[in-house]
Tab-separated table of N, CA and C in Angstrom:
chain	number	residue	atom	x	y	z
A	1	MET	N	1.258	-0.910	0.106
A	1	MET	CA	0.111	-0.201	0.038
A	1	MET	C	0.772	1.466	0.382
A	2	LYS	N	1.941	1.328	0.425
A	2	LYS	CA	2.898	2.088	1.059
A	2	LYS	C	3.686	2.800	-0.577
A	3	THR	N	4.086	1.685	-1.061
A	3	THR	CA	4.578	1.892	-1.869
A	3	THR	C	3.195	2.339	-3.401
A	4	MET	N	2.061	1.812	-3.471
A	4	MET	CA	1.470	2.236	-3.980
A	4	MET	C	1.728	4.418	-4.242
A	5	LYS	N	1.336	4.620	-2.979
A	5	LYS	CA	0.761	6.013	-2.549
A	5	LYS	C	2.193	6.839	-3.393
A	6	TRP	N	3.505	5.929	-2.442
A	6	TRP	CA	4.376	6.844	-2.728
A	6	TRP	C	4.669	6.724	-4.529
A	7	GLY	N	4.212	5.494	-5.471
A	7	GLY	CA	3.962	5.163	-6.484
A	7	GLY	C	2.634	6.254	-7.515
A	8	ALA	N	2.059	6.822	-6.567
A	8	ALA	CA	0.844	7.742	-7.287
A	8	ALA	C	1.494	9.249	-6.919
A	9	ALA	N	1.921	9.224	-6.017
A	9	ALA	CA	3.286	10.656	-5.793
A	9	ALA	C	4.066	10.805	-6.642
A	10	ALA	N	4.757	9.817	-7.113
A	10	ALA	CA	5.914	10.528	-8.281
A	10	ALA	C	5.063	10.581	-9.572
A	11	MET	N	4.536	9.912	-9.841
A	11	MET	CA	3.803	10.332	-11.266
A	11	MET	C	2.525	11.850	-10.656
A	12	ALA	N	2.646	11.943	-9.955
A	12	ALA	CA	1.617	13.602	-9.690
A	12	ALA	C	3.093	14.620	-9.914
A	13	LEU	N	4.512	14.217	-9.691
A	13	LEU	CA	5.780	15.052	-9.328
A	13	LEU	C	5.866	15.490	-11.060
A	14	GLY	N	6.258	14.015	-11.640
A	14	GLY	CA	6.519	13.508	-12.726
A	14	GLY	C	5.481	14.344	-13.934
A	15	LEU	N	4.257	14.464	-13.824
A	15	LEU	CA	2.902	15.048	-14.515
A	15	LEU	C	3.846	16.553	-14.262
A	16	VAL	N	3.420	17.442	-12.777
A	16	VAL	CA	3.750	18.931	-12.804
A	16	VAL	C	5.193	19.124	-13.289
A	17	HIS	N	6.164	18.244	-13.067
A	17	HIS	CA	7.640	18.141	-13.926
A	17	HIS	C	7.301	18.845	-15.369
A	18	PHE	N	6.373	18.172	-15.911
A	18	PHE	CA	6.823	17.800	-17.223
A	18	PHE	C	5.561	19.279	-17.687
A	19	ALA	N	4.395	19.797	-16.658
A	19	ALA	CA	3.746	20.436	-17.276
A	19	ALA	C	4.122	22.024	-17.438
A	20	ALA	N	4.873	22.044	-15.875
A	20	ALA	CA	5.111	23.973	-16.158
A	20	ALA	C	5.850	24.299	-16.885
A	21	PRO	N	6.603	23.766	-18.343
A	21	PRO	CA	7.525	24.726	-18.797
A	21	PRO	C	7.150	25.040	-20.026
A	22	ALA	N	5.440	23.556	-20.550
A	22	ALA	CA	4.721	24.080	-21.683
A	22	ALA	C	4.028	25.577	-21.533
A	23	GLU	N	3.816	25.971	-20.332
A	23	GLU	CA	3.055	26.912	-19.572
A	23	GLU	C	4.400	27.508	-19.690
A	24	ALA	N	4.986	27.823	-19.595
A	24	ALA	CA	5.882	29.230	-20.036
A	24	ALA	C	6.183	29.764	-20.775
A	25	ALA	N	6.152	28.138	-21.448
A	25	ALA	CA	6.842	28.322	-23.440
A	25	ALA	C	4.984	29.263	-23.642
A	26	GLY	N	4.540	29.207	-22.943
A	26	GLY	CA	2.862	29.964	-23.518
A	26	GLY	C	2.888	31.481	-23.522
A	27	GLY	N	3.085	31.637	-22.642
A	27	GLY	CA	3.604	33.453	-22.565
A	27	GLY	C	3.872	33.400	-23.761
A	28	LYS	N	5.089	33.386	-24.095
A	28	LYS	CA	5.616	33.868	-25.002
A	28	LYS	C	4.631	34.148	-26.496
A	29	THR	N	4.230	32.445	-26.643
A	29	THR	CA	3.286	33.212	-27.836
A	29	THR	C	2.646	34.061	-28.396
A	30	LEU	N	1.747	33.755	-26.770
A	30	LEU	CA	-0.036	34.864	-26.703
A	30	LEU	C	0.873	36.525	-26.360
A	31	GLU	N	1.782	36.466	-25.965
A	31	GLU	CA	2.432	38.031	-25.993
A	31	GLU	C	2.798	38.147	-28.135
A	32	ALA	N	3.219	37.696	-28.405
A	32	ALA	CA	3.120	37.178	-29.912
A	32	ALA	C	2.225	37.931	-30.641
A	33	VAL	N	0.805	37.182	-30.138
A	33	VAL	CA	-0.396	37.032	-30.816
A	33	VAL	C	-0.514	38.718	-30.220
A	34	LYS	N	-0.926	39.172	-29.124
A	34	LYS	CA	-1.787	40.252	-28.872
A	34	LYS	C	-0.770	41.437	-29.601
A	35	ALA	N	0.526	41.371	-29.487
A	35	ALA	CA	1.762	42.652	-30.176
A	35	ALA	C	1.342	42.601	-31.606
A	36	ARG	N	1.311	41.362	-32.338
A	36	ARG	CA	0.997	41.230	-33.938
A	36	ARG	C	-0.449	42.082	-34.006
A	37	GLY	N	-1.599	41.597	-32.546
A	37	GLY	CA	-2.684	41.931	-33.205
A	37	GLY	C	-4.095	41.237	-34.410
A	38	VAL	N	-3.415	40.097	-34.749
A	38	VAL	CA	-3.316	39.192	-35.530
A	38	VAL	C	-3.202	37.972	-35.731
A	39	LEU	N	-4.476	36.930	-35.486
A	39	LEU	CA	-4.325	35.643	-34.809
A	39	LEU	C	-4.188	34.783	-36.880
A	40	ASN	N	-2.752	34.650	-37.075
A	40	ASN	CA	-2.522	33.592	-37.384
A	40	ASN	C	-2.649	31.999	-37.796
A	41	CYS	N	-4.168	31.907	-38.680
A	41	CYS	CA	-5.177	30.115	-38.674
A	41	CYS	C	-4.201	29.740	-39.843
A	42	THR	N	-2.886	29.026	-40.018
A	42	THR	CA	-2.539	28.233	-41.197
A	42	THR	C	-2.584	26.979	-41.459
A	43	GLY	N	-1.993	26.626	-41.964
A	43	GLY	CA	-1.860	25.356	-42.771
A	43	GLY	C	-2.628	24.017	-43.357
A	44	HIS	N	-3.850	25.219	-43.588
A	44	HIS	CA	-5.191	25.205	-44.948
A	44	HIS	C	-4.993	25.201	-45.935
A	45	ASP	N	-5.721	24.506	-46.420
A	45	ASP	CA	-5.203	24.823	-48.130
A	45	ASP	C	-6.640	25.000	-48.798
A	46	GLY	N	-8.156	24.538	-47.938
A	46	GLY	CA	-9.424	24.947	-48.227
A	46	GLY	C	-9.716	24.012	-48.553
A	47	SER	N	-9.624	21.887	-48.503
A	47	SER	CA	-10.173	21.234	-49.113
A	47	SER	C	-10.266	20.249	-47.883
A	48	TYR	N	-10.504	20.677	-46.697
A	48	TYR	CA	-10.821	19.467	-46.118
A	48	TYR	C	-11.800	19.833	-45.764
A	49	LEU	N	-13.275	19.637	-46.052
A	49	LEU	CA	-13.871	19.763	-45.976
A	49	LEU	C	-15.365	19.712	-44.420
A	50	GLY	N	-16.188	20.303	-44.037
A	50	GLY	CA	-16.253	20.591	-42.317
A	50	GLY	C	-15.339	20.662	-41.907
A	51	PHE	N	-13.771	21.035	-42.420
A	51	PHE	CA	-12.807	21.549	-41.264
A	51	PHE	C	-12.495	23.263	-41.363
A	52	ALA	N	-12.122	22.981	-43.071
A	52	ALA	CA	-11.490	24.371	-43.411
A	52	ALA	C	-11.604	24.374	-44.730
A	53	GLU	N	-13.006	24.961	-45.173
A	53	GLU	CA	-13.138	25.029	-46.613
A	53	GLU	C	-12.903	26.038	-47.240
A	54	VAL	N	-13.759	27.163	-47.840
A	54	VAL	CA	-13.990	27.696	-48.693
A	54	VAL	C	-15.514	27.777	-49.377
A	55	ASP	N	-15.982	28.079	-48.928
A	55	ASP	CA	-17.883	28.549	-50.079
A	55	ASP	C	-17.703	29.348	-50.924
A	56	ASP	N	-18.350	29.207	-51.832
A	56	ASP	CA	-18.926	30.007	-52.983
A	56	ASP	C	-18.889	31.347	-53.512
A	57	LYS	N	-19.101	32.061	-51.888
A	57	LYS	CA	-18.179	33.606	-51.948
A	57	LYS	C	-17.137	33.439	-51.497
A	58	GLY	N	-15.910	32.603	-51.000
A	58	GLY	CA	-14.833	32.974	-50.726
A	58	GLY	C	-14.661	33.033	-49.447
A	59	ASN	N	-15.392	32.466	-48.397
A	59	ASN	CA	-15.871	33.042	-47.073
A	59	ASN	C	-15.359	31.797	-46.426
A	60	TRP	N	-14.177	31.333	-45.314
A	60	TRP	CA	-14.060	30.331	-44.825
A	60	TRP	C	-14.452	29.623	-43.433
A	61	LYS	N	-15.026	28.585	-43.717
A	61	LYS	CA	-15.983	28.293	-42.819
A	61	LYS	C	-15.513	26.716	-42.222
A	62	GLY	N	-15.768	26.137	-41.017
A	62	GLY	CA	-15.653	24.520	-41.059
A	62	GLY	C	-15.234	24.749	-39.780
A	63	MET	N	-14.988	23.476	-39.406
A	63	MET	CA	-14.721	23.585	-37.510
A	63	MET	C	-13.651	23.661	-36.506
A	64	ASP	N	-12.807	24.337	-37.847
A	64	ASP	CA	-11.348	24.552	-37.159
A	64	ASP	C	-11.057	25.979	-37.288
A	65	ILE	N	-11.797	26.703	-38.573
A	65	ILE	CA	-12.120	27.987	-38.573
A	65	ILE	C	-12.620	28.491	-38.052
A	66	ASP	N	-13.637	27.766	-37.133
A	66	ASP	CA	-14.247	28.309	-35.545
A	66	ASP	C	-14.051	28.410	-34.801
A	67	LEU	N	-13.346	27.345	-34.568
A	67	LEU	CA	-11.907	27.444	-33.066
A	67	LEU	C	-10.985	28.377	-33.572
A	68	CYS	N	-10.444	28.782	-34.544
A	68	CYS	CA	-9.564	30.148	-35.249
A	68	CYS	C	-10.448	31.271	-34.148
A	69	ARG	N	-11.687	31.156	-35.305
A	69	ARG	CA	-12.382	32.701	-34.584
A	69	ARG	C	-12.499	32.501	-33.513
A	70	ALA	N	-12.889	31.521	-32.326
A	70	ALA	CA	-13.226	31.654	-30.641
A	70	ALA	C	-11.599	31.891	-30.490
A	71	VAL	N	-10.455	31.517	-31.240
A	71	VAL	CA	-9.843	32.281	-30.139
A	71	VAL	C	-9.043	33.358	-30.329
A	72	ALA	N	-9.258	33.936	-31.053
A	72	ALA	CA	-9.207	36.024	-31.886
A	72	ALA	C	-10.272	35.928	-31.163
A	73	THR	N	-11.352	35.548	-31.029
A	73	THR	CA	-12.451	36.839	-29.868
A	73	THR	C	-11.824	36.593	-28.524
A	74	ALA	N	-10.894	35.092	-27.888
A	74	ALA	CA	-11.339	35.332	-26.521
A	74	ALA	C	-9.370	36.089	-26.564
A	75	VAL	N	-8.348	36.370	-26.922
A	75	VAL	CA	-7.571	36.660	-27.226
A	75	VAL	C	-7.528	38.389	-27.535
A	76	LEU	N	-7.767	38.450	-29.054
A	76	LEU	CA	-7.924	40.126	-29.198
A	76	LEU	C	-9.286	40.562	-29.182
A	77	GLY	N	-10.697	39.803	-28.354
A	77	GLY	CA	-11.480	40.810	-28.115
A	77	GLY	C	-12.589	40.540	-29.733
A	78	ASP	N	-12.193	40.113	-30.943
A	78	ASP	CA	-12.556	40.257	-32.670
A	78	ASP	C	-12.455	39.170	-33.203
A	79	PRO	N	-13.446	38.572	-33.811
A	79	PRO	CA	-13.249	36.735	-34.513
A	79	PRO	C	-12.594	36.916	-36.051
A	80	ALA	N	-12.783	38.825	-36.327
A	80	ALA	CA	-12.511	39.068	-37.584
A	80	ALA	C	-10.507	39.310	-37.483
A	81	LYS	N	-10.726	38.877	-36.132
A	81	LYS	CA	-8.452	39.199	-36.168
A	81	LYS	C	-7.818	38.169	-36.865
A	82	LEU	N	-8.362	37.505	-37.863
A	82	LEU	CA	-7.787	36.167	-37.961
A	82	LEU	C	-7.224	36.052	-39.230
A	83	LYS	N	-5.764	35.325	-39.601
A	83	LYS	CA	-5.545	35.760	-41.090
A	83	LYS	C	-5.315	33.969	-41.194
A	84	VAL	N	-6.244	33.816	-42.142
A	84	VAL	CA	-6.530	31.688	-42.849
A	84	VAL	C	-5.545	32.306	-44.001
């Protein structure tokens, strides 16, 4: 029983150890996006139906694009501050 508690404690400590650097690195990215004033949502060519596609009017739509707009709204306060 003692061994299980020590194992669980060691695992929890290991998870905290690996999560901490990710938190610190994320701050630089967030500050860069805020300084730029636009969220870059790249890696799409418009052919991923349902995820990232261009409609007949040339507007981007899909789940990935909606997620990018949500992040742009949360970080920059405007869903239009998105570059695809």
